[in-house]
mmCIF file of C-alpha atoms and ligand atoms in Angstrom:
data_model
loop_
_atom_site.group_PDB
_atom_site.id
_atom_site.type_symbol
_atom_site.label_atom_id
_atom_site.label_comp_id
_atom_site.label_asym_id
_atom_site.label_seq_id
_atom_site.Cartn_x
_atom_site.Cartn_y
_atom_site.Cartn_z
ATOM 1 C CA UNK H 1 124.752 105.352 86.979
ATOM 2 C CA UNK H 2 122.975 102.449 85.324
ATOM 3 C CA UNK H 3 119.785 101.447 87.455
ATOM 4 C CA UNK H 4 120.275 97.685 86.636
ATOM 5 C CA UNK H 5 120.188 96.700 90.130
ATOM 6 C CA UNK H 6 116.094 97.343 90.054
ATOM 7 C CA UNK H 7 115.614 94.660 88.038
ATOM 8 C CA UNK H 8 117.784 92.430 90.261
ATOM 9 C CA UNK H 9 116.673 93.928 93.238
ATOM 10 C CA UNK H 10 112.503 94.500 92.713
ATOM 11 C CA UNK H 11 110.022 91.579 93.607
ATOM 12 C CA UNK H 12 108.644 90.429 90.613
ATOM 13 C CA UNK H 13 104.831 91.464 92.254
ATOM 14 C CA UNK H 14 105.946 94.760 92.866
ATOM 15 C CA UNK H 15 107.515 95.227 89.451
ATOM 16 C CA UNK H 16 103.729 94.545 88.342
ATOM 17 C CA UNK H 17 102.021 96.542 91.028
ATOM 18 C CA UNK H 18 100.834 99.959 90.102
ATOM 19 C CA UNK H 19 101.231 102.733 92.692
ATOM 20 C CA UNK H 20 97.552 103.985 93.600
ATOM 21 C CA UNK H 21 97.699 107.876 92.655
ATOM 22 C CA UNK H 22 96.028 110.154 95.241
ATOM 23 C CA UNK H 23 94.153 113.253 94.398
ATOM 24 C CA UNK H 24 96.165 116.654 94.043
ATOM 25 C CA UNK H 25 95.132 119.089 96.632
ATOM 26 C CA UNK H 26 92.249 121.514 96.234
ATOM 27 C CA UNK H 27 94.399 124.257 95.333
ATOM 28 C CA UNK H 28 96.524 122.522 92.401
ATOM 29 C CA UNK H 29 92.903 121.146 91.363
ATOM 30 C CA UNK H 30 91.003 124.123 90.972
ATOM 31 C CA UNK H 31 94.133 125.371 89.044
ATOM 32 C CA UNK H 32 93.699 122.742 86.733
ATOM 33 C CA UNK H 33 90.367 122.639 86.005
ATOM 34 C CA UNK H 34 89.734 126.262 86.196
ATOM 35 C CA UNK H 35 87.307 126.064 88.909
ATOM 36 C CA UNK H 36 87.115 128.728 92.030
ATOM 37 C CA UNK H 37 85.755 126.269 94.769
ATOM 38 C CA UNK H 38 85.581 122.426 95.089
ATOM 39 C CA UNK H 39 82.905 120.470 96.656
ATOM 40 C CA UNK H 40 84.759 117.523 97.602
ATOM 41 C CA UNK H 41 82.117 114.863 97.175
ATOM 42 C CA UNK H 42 84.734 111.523 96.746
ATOM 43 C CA UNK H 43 86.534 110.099 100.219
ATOM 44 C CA UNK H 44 83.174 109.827 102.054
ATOM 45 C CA UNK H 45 84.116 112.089 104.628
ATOM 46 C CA UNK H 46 81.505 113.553 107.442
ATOM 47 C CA UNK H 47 80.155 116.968 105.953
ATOM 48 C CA UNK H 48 79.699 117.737 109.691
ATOM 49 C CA UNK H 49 83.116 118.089 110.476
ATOM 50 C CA UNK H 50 84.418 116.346 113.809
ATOM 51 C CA UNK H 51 81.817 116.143 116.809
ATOM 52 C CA UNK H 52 81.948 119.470 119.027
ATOM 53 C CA UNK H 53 83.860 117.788 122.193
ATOM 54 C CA UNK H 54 86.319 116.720 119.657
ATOM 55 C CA UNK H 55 86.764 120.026 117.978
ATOM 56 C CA UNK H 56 87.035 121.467 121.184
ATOM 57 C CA UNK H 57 90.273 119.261 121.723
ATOM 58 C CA UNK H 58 92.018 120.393 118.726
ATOM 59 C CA UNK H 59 91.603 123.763 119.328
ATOM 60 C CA UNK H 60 92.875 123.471 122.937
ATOM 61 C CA UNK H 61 95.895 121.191 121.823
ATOM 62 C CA UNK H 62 98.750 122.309 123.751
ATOM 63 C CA UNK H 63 101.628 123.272 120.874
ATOM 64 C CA UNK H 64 104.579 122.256 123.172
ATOM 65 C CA UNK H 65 103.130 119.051 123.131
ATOM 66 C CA UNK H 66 104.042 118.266 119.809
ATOM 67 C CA UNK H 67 107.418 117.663 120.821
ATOM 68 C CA UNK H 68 106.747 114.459 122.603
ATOM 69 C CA UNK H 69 106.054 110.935 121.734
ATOM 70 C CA UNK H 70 102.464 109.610 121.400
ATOM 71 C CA UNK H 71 101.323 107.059 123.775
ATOM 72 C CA UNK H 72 102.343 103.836 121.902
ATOM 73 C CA UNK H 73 99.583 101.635 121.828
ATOM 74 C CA UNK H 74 96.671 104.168 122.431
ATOM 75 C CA UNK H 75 96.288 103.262 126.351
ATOM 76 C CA UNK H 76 93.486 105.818 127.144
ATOM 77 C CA UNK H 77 91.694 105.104 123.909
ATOM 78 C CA UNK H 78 91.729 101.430 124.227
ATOM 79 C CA UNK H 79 90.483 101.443 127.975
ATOM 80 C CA UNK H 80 87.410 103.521 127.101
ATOM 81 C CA UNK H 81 86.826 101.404 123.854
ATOM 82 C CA UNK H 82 86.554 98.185 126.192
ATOM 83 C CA UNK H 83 84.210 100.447 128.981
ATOM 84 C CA UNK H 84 82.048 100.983 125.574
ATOM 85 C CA UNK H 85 81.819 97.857 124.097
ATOM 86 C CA UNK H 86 82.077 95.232 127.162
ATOM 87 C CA UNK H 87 85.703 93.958 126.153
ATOM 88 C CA UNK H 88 88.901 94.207 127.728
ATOM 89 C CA UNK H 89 91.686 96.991 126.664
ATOM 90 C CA UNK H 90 94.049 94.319 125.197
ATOM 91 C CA UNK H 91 91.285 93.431 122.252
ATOM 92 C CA UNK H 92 91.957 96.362 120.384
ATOM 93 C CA UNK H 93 94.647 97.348 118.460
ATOM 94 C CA UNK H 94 94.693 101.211 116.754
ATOM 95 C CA UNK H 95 96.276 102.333 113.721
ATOM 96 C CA UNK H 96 97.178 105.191 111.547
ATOM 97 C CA UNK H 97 93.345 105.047 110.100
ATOM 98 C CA UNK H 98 91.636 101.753 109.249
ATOM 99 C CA UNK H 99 93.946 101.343 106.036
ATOM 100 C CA UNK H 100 97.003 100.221 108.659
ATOM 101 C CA UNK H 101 95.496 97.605 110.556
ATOM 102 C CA UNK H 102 94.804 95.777 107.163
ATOM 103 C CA UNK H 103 98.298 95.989 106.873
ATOM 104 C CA UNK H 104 99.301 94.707 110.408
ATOM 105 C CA UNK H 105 96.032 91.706 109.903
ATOM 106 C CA UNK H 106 97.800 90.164 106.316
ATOM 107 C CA UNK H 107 100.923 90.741 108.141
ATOM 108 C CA UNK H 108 100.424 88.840 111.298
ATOM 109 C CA UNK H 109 98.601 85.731 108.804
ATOM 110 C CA UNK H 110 99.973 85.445 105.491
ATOM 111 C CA UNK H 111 103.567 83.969 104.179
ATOM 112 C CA UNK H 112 104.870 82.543 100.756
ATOM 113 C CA UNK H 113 101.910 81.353 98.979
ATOM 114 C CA UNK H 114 99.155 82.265 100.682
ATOM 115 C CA UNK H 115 95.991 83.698 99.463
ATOM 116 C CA UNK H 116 93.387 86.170 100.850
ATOM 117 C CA UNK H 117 88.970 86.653 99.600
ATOM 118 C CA UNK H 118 87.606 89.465 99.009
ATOM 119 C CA UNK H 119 85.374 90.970 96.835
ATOM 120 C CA UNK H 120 86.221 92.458 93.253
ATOM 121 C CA UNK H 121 84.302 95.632 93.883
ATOM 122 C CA UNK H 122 84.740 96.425 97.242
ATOM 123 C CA UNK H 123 87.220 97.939 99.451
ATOM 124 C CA UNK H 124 90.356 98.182 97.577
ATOM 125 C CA UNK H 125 93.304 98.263 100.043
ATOM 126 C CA UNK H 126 92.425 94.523 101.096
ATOM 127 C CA UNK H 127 93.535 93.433 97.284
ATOM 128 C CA UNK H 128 96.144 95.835 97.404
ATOM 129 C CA UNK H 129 97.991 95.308 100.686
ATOM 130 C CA UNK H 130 98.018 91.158 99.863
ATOM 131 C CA UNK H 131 99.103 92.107 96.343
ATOM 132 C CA UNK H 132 101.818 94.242 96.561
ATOM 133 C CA UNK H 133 103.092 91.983 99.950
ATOM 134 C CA UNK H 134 103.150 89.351 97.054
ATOM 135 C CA UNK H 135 99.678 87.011 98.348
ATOM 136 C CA UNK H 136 97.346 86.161 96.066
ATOM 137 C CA UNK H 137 93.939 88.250 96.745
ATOM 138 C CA UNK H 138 91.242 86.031 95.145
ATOM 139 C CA UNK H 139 88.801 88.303 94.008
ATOM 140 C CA UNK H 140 84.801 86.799 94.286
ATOM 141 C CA UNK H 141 82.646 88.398 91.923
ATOM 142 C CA UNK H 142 79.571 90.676 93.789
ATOM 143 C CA UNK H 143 76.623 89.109 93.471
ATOM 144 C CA UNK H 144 73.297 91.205 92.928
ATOM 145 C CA UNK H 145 75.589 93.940 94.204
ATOM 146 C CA UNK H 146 76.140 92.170 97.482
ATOM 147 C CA UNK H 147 79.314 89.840 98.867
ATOM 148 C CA UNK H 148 78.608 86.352 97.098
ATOM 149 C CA UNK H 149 78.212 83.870 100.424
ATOM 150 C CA UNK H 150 78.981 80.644 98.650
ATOM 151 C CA UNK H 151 81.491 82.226 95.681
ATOM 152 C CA UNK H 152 83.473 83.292 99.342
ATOM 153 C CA UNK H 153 83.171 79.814 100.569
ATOM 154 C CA UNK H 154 84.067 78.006 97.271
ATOM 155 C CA UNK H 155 87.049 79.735 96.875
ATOM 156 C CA UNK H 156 88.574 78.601 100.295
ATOM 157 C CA UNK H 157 91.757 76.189 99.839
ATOM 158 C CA UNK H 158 94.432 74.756 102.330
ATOM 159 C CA UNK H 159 96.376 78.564 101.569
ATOM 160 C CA UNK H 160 93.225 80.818 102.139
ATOM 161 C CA UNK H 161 94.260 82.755 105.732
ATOM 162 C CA UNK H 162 92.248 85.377 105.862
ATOM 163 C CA UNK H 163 88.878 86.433 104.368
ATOM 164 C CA UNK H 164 87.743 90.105 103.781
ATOM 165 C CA UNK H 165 84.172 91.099 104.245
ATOM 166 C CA UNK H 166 83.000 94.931 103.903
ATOM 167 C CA UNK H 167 79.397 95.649 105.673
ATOM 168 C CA UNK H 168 78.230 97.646 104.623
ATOM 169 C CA UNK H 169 79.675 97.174 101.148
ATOM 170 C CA UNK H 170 81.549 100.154 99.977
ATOM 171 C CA UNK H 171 80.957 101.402 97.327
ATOM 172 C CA UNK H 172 77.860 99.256 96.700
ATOM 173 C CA UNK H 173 75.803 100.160 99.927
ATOM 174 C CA UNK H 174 74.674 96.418 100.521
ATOM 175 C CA UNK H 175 74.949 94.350 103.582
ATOM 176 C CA UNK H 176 74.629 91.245 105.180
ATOM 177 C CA UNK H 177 72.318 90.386 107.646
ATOM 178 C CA UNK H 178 73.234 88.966 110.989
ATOM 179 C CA UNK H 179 71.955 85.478 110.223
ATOM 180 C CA UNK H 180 73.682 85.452 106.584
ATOM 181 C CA UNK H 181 76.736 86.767 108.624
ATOM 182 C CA UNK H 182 76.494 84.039 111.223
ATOM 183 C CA UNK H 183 76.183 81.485 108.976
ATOM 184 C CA UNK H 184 79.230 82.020 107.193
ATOM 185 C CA UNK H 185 81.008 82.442 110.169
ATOM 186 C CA UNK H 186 79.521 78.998 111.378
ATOM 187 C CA UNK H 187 80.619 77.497 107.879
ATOM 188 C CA UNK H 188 83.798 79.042 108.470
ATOM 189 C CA UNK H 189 83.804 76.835 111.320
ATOM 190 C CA UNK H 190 87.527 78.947 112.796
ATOM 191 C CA UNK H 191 89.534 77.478 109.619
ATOM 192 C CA UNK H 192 90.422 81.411 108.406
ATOM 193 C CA UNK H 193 90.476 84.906 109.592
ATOM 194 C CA UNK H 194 86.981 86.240 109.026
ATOM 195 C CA UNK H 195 87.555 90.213 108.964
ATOM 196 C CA UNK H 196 84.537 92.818 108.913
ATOM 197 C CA UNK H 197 85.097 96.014 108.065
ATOM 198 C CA UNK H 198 82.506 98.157 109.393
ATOM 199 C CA UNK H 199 83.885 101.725 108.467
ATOM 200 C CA UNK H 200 80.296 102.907 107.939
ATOM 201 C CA UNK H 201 79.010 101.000 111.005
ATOM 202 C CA UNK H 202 77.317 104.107 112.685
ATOM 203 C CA UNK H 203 75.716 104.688 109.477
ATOM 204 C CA UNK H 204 73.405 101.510 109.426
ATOM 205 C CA UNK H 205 69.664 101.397 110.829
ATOM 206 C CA UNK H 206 68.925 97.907 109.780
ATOM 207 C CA UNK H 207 67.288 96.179 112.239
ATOM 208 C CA UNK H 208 68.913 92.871 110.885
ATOM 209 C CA UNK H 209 72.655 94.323 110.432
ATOM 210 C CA UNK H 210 74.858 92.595 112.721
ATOM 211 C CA UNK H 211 77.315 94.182 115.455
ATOM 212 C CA UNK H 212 80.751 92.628 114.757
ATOM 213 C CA UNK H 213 81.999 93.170 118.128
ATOM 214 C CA UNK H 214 79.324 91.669 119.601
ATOM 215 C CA UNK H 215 79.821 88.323 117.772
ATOM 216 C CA UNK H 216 83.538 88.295 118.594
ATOM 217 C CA UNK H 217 82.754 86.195 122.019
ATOM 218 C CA UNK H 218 81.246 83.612 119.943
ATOM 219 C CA UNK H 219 83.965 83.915 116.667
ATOM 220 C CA UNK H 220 87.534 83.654 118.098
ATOM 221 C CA UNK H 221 88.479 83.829 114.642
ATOM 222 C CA UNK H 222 87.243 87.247 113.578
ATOM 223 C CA UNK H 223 88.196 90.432 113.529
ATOM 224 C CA UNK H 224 86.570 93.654 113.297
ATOM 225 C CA UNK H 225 87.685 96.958 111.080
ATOM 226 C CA UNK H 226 85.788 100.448 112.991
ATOM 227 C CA UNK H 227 87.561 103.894 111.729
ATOM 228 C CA UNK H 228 87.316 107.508 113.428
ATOM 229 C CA UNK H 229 86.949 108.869 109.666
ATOM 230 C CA UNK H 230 83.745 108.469 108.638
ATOM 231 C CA UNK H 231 81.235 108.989 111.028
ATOM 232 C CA UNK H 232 83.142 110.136 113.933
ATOM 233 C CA UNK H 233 84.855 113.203 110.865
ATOM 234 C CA UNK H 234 88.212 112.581 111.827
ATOM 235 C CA UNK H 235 89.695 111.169 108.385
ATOM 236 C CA UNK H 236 92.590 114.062 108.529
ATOM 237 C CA UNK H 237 93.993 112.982 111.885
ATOM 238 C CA UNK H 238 94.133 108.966 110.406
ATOM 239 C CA UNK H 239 92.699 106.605 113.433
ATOM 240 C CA UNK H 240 90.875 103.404 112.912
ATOM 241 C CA UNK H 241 91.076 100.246 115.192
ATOM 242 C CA UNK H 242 90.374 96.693 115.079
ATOM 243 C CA UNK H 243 88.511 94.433 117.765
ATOM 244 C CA UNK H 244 89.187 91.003 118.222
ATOM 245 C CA UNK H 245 89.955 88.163 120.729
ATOM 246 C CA UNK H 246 92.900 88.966 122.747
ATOM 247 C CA UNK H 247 94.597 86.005 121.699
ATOM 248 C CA UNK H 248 94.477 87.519 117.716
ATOM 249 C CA UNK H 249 95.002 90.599 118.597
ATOM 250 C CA UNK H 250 98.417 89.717 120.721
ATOM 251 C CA UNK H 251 99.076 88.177 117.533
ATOM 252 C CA UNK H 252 98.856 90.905 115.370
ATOM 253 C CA UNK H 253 100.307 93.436 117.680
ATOM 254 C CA UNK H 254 103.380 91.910 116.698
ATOM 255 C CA UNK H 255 102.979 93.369 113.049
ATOM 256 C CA UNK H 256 102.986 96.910 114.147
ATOM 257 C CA UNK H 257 105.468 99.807 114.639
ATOM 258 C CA UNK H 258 104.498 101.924 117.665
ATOM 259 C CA UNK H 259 104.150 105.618 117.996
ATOM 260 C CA UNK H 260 101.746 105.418 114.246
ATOM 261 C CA UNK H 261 98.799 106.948 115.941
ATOM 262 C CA UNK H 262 99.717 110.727 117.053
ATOM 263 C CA UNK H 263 98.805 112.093 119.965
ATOM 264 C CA UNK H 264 96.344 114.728 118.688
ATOM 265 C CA UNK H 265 94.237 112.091 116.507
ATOM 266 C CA UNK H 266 94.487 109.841 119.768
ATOM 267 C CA UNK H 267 92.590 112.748 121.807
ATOM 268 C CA UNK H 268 90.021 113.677 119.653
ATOM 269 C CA UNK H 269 89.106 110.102 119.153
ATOM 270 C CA UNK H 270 88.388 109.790 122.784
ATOM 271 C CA UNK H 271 86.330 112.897 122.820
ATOM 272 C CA UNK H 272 84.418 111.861 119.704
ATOM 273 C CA UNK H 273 83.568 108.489 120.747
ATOM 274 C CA UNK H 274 79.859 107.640 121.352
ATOM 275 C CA UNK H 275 78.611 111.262 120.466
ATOM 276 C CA UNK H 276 75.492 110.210 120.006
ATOM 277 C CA UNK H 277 73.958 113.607 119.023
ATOM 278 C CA UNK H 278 76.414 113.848 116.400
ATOM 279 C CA UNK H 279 75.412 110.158 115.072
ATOM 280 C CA UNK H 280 71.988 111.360 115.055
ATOM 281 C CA UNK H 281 72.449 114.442 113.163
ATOM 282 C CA UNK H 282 74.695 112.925 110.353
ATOM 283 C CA UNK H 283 72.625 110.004 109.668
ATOM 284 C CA UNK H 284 69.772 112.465 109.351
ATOM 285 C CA UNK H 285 71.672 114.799 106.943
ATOM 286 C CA UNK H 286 72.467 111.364 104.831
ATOM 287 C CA UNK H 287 68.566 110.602 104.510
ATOM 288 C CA UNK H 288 67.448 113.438 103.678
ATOM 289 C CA UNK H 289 69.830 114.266 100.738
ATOM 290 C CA UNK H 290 69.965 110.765 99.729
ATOM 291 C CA UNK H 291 66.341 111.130 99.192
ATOM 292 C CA UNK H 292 67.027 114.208 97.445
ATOM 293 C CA UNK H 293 69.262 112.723 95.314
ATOM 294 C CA UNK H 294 66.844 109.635 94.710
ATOM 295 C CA UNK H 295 64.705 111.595 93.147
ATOM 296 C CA UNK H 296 66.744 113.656 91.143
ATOM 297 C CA UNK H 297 67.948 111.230 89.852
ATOM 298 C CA UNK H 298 65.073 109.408 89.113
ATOM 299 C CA UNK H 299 64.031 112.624 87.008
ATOM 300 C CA UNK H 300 66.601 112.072 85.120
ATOM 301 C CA UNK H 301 66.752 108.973 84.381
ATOM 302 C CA UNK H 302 69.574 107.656 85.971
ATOM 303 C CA UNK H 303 70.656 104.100 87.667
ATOM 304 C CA UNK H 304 71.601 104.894 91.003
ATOM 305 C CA UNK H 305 72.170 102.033 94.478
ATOM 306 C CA UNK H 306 73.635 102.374 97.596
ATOM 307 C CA UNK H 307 71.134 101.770 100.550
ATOM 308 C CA UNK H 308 73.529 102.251 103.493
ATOM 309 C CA UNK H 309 76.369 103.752 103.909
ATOM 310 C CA UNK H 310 77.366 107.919 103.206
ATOM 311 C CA UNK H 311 77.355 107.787 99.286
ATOM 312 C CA UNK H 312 75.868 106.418 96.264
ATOM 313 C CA UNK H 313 76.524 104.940 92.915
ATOM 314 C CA UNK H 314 75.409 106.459 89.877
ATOM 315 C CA UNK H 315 75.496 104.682 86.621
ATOM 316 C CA UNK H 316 76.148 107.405 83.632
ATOM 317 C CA UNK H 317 75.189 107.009 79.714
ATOM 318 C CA UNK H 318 79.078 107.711 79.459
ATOM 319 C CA UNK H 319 82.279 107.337 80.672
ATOM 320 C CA UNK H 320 83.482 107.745 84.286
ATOM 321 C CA UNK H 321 86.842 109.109 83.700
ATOM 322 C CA UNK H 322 85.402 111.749 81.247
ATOM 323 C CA UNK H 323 82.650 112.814 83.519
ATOM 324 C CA UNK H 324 84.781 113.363 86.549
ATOM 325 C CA UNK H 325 86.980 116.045 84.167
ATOM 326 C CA UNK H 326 83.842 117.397 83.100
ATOM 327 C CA UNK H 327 82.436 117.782 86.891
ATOM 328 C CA UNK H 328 85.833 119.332 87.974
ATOM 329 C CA UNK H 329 85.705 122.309 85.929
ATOM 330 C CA UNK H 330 82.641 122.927 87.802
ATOM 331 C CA UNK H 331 83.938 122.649 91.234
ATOM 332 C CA UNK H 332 82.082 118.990 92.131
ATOM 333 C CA UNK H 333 84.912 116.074 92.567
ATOM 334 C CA UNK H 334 83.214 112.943 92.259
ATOM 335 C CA UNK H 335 85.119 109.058 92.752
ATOM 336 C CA UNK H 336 85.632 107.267 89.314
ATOM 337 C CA UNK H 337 84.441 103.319 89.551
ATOM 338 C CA UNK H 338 86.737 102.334 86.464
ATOM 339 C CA UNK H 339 88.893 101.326 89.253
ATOM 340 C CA UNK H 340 86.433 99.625 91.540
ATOM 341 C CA UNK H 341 85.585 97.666 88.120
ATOM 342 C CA UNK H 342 82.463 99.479 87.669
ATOM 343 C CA UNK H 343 83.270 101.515 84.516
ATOM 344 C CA UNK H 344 80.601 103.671 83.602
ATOM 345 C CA UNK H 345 79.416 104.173 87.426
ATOM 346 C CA UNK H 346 80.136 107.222 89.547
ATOM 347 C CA UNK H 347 80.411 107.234 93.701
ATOM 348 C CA UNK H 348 79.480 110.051 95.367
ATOM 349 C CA UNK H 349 79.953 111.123 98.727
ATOM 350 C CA UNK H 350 76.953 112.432 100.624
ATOM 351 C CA UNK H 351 77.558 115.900 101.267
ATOM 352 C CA UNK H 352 75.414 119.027 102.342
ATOM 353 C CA UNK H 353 72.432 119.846 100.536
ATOM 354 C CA UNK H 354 74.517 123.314 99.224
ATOM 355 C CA UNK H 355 77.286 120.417 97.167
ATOM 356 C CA UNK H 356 74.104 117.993 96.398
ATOM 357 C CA UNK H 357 72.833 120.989 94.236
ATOM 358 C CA UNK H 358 75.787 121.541 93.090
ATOM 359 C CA UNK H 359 76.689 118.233 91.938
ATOM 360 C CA UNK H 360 72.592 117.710 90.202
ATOM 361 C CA UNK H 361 72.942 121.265 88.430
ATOM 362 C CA UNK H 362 76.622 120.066 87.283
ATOM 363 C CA UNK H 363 75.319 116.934 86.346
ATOM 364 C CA UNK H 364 72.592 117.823 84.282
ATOM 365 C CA UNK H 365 74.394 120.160 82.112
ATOM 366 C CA UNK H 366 76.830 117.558 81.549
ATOM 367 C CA UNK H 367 74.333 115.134 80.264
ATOM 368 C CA UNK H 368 73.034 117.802 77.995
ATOM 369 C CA UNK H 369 76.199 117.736 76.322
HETATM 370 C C1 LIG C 1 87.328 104.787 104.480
HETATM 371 C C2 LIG C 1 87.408 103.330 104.613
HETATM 372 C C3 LIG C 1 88.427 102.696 105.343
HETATM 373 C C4 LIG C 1 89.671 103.376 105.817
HETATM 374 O O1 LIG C 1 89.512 104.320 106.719
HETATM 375 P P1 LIG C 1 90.743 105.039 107.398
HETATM 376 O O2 LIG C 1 90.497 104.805 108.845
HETATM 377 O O3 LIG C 1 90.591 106.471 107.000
HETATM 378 O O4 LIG C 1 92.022 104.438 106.929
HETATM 379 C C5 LIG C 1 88.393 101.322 105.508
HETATM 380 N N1 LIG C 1 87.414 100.603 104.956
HETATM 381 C C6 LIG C 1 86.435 101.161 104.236
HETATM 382 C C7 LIG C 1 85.388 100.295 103.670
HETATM 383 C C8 LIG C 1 86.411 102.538 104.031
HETATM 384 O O5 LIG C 1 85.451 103.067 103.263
#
């Protein structure tokens, strides 16, 4: 049968979108490349696995349990969220991982010819959700590596609904401070949707980074972007959340399909939250290899940023999309920045010191042609 109807049928933004293409799983990879283990050094994931209490969960999950429906909207999760942070239940909303509530925030704001901010190296789902909903995601050039304040500003017209802010910036490590932060949001003045993602919140030690959710009693108009896959090691069970005033957030409740959020990711969230030991212990694995890899690096010659956050960016005397075939056949799987815009530039997740060897011994050979 003739497939005419696509064309008839297909939104002309979707026609033009291109389907993001996840990785092939370790198995099928180190088929591939011929490798016979794979350090998995590109989703920024904890190296620490899950904290213990939440481990402890998953291996006690009841199998029966399977066969019944989540709780829809997170209850238990939300009320011990509020006890941490001061708010009340109804100003969070979860999702399956960070990467839905995007979804349910442009869906709640944006119709027919509306436009988004972002960055154009930053987070990429922002672009992509807007884009492929058919919004126009205006995309603000970094600036010294950073979100550019006034470029965001500039760029606001009568369509702009929401505005996109990643702090830390992945994959470029850089922040703003609270007063930059406040400042915008003063600017901003309630006109647009100010969201912060702060996926690698836990990560920071910055005296001057700001705590979204403690600005949200001042900001009615922002929204904040935590996930359980980063720090908390949960990025397999897909749980992230947003804060916000409970007027927003009744708003964007209406974007979302319950029963997203299973009941096992829901429980192991709970038990992770607020480990602080587990904070503790991560961020000190981070330091000390970054600094490894600082140095290493430095030996060698290479460009290399990312201050906060779980990974850095490399800048190789080649390209990306060669380098991560080369790295593969030796077992290190690194994130190409061709599509982040940053051809030439690697991101790698911190891992333990074991992969970091791995990936400098890899490296180096590679370099030596
Ligand atoms: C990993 C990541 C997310 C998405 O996290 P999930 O909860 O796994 O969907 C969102 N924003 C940024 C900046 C991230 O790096």
């Amino acid at each position: 049968m003739s497939k005419a109807f696509l064309d008839r049928l297909v939104p002309s933004y979707i026609k033009r979108f291109q389907a993001y293409i996840p990785a092939k799983p370790d198995d099928e990879l180190c088929r591939i490349f011929g490798c016979e283990r794979l350090y998995r050094l590109n989703n920024n994931e904890n190296p620490l696995g899950p904290p213990p209490a939440a481990r402890e969960v998953i291996r006690r999950f009841e199998p029966f349990r399977a066969s019944v429906y989540p709780s829809g909207d997170a209850f238990h999760l939300r009320c011990e969220l509020a006890d941490r942070f001061g708010l009340h239940p109804d100003q969070f909303l979860v999702g399956n991982g960070a990467n839905e509530v995007i979804s349910f925030a442009i869906k709640a704001f944006c119709e027919k010819g509306d436009n988004i901010i972002t960055a154009d190296k930053t987070f990429a789902v922002y672009e992509w959700v807007a884009t492929f909903s058919g919004f126009e995601a205006r995309l603000i050039p970094l600036k010294d590596w950073a979100f550019d304040y006034r470029g965001m500003l500039d760029a606001i017209d009568e369509k702009t609904k929401i505005l996109f802010l990643c702090n830390p910036n992945n994959p470029t490590g850089t922040y703003w401070s609270r007063e930059l932060l406040c400042d915008f949001l003063d600017r901003i003045g309630g006109r647009q949707i100010v969201v912060i993602d702060e996926a690698y919140f836990e990560f920071v030690e910055e005296e001057d980074y700001p705590d979204g959710i403690e600005l949200l009693s001042r900001y009615p108009n922002l929204v904040v972007f935590r996930t359980f896959s980063k720090m908390y090691g949960l990025a397999g069970l897909r749980i992230g959340y947003l804060a916000a005033d409970r007027e927003v957030v009744d708003i964007i409740r209406r974007t979302c399909v319950v029963y997203s959020v299973n009941v096992l990711a829901q429980e192991a969230a709970r038990a992770a939250l607020g480990d602080e030991e587990h904070i503790l212990m991560t961020r000190e694995l981070v330091r000390t290899e970054k600094a490894f890899l600082n140095r290493e690096l430095k030996r060698m010659g290479l460009q290399c940023i990312g201050d906060q956050g779980s990974y850095l960016m490399i800048r190789l005397p080649m390209s990306d999309t060669l380098a991560y075939r080369r790295l593969m056949s030796r077992g290190v799987m690194i994130r190409t920045m061709t599509g982040f815009r940053f051809p030439n530039w690697i991101r790698l997740s911190i891992g333990r010191h074991q992969a970091m060897e791995a990936f400098i011994e890899a490296l180096e050979t590679l370099l030596r042609g």
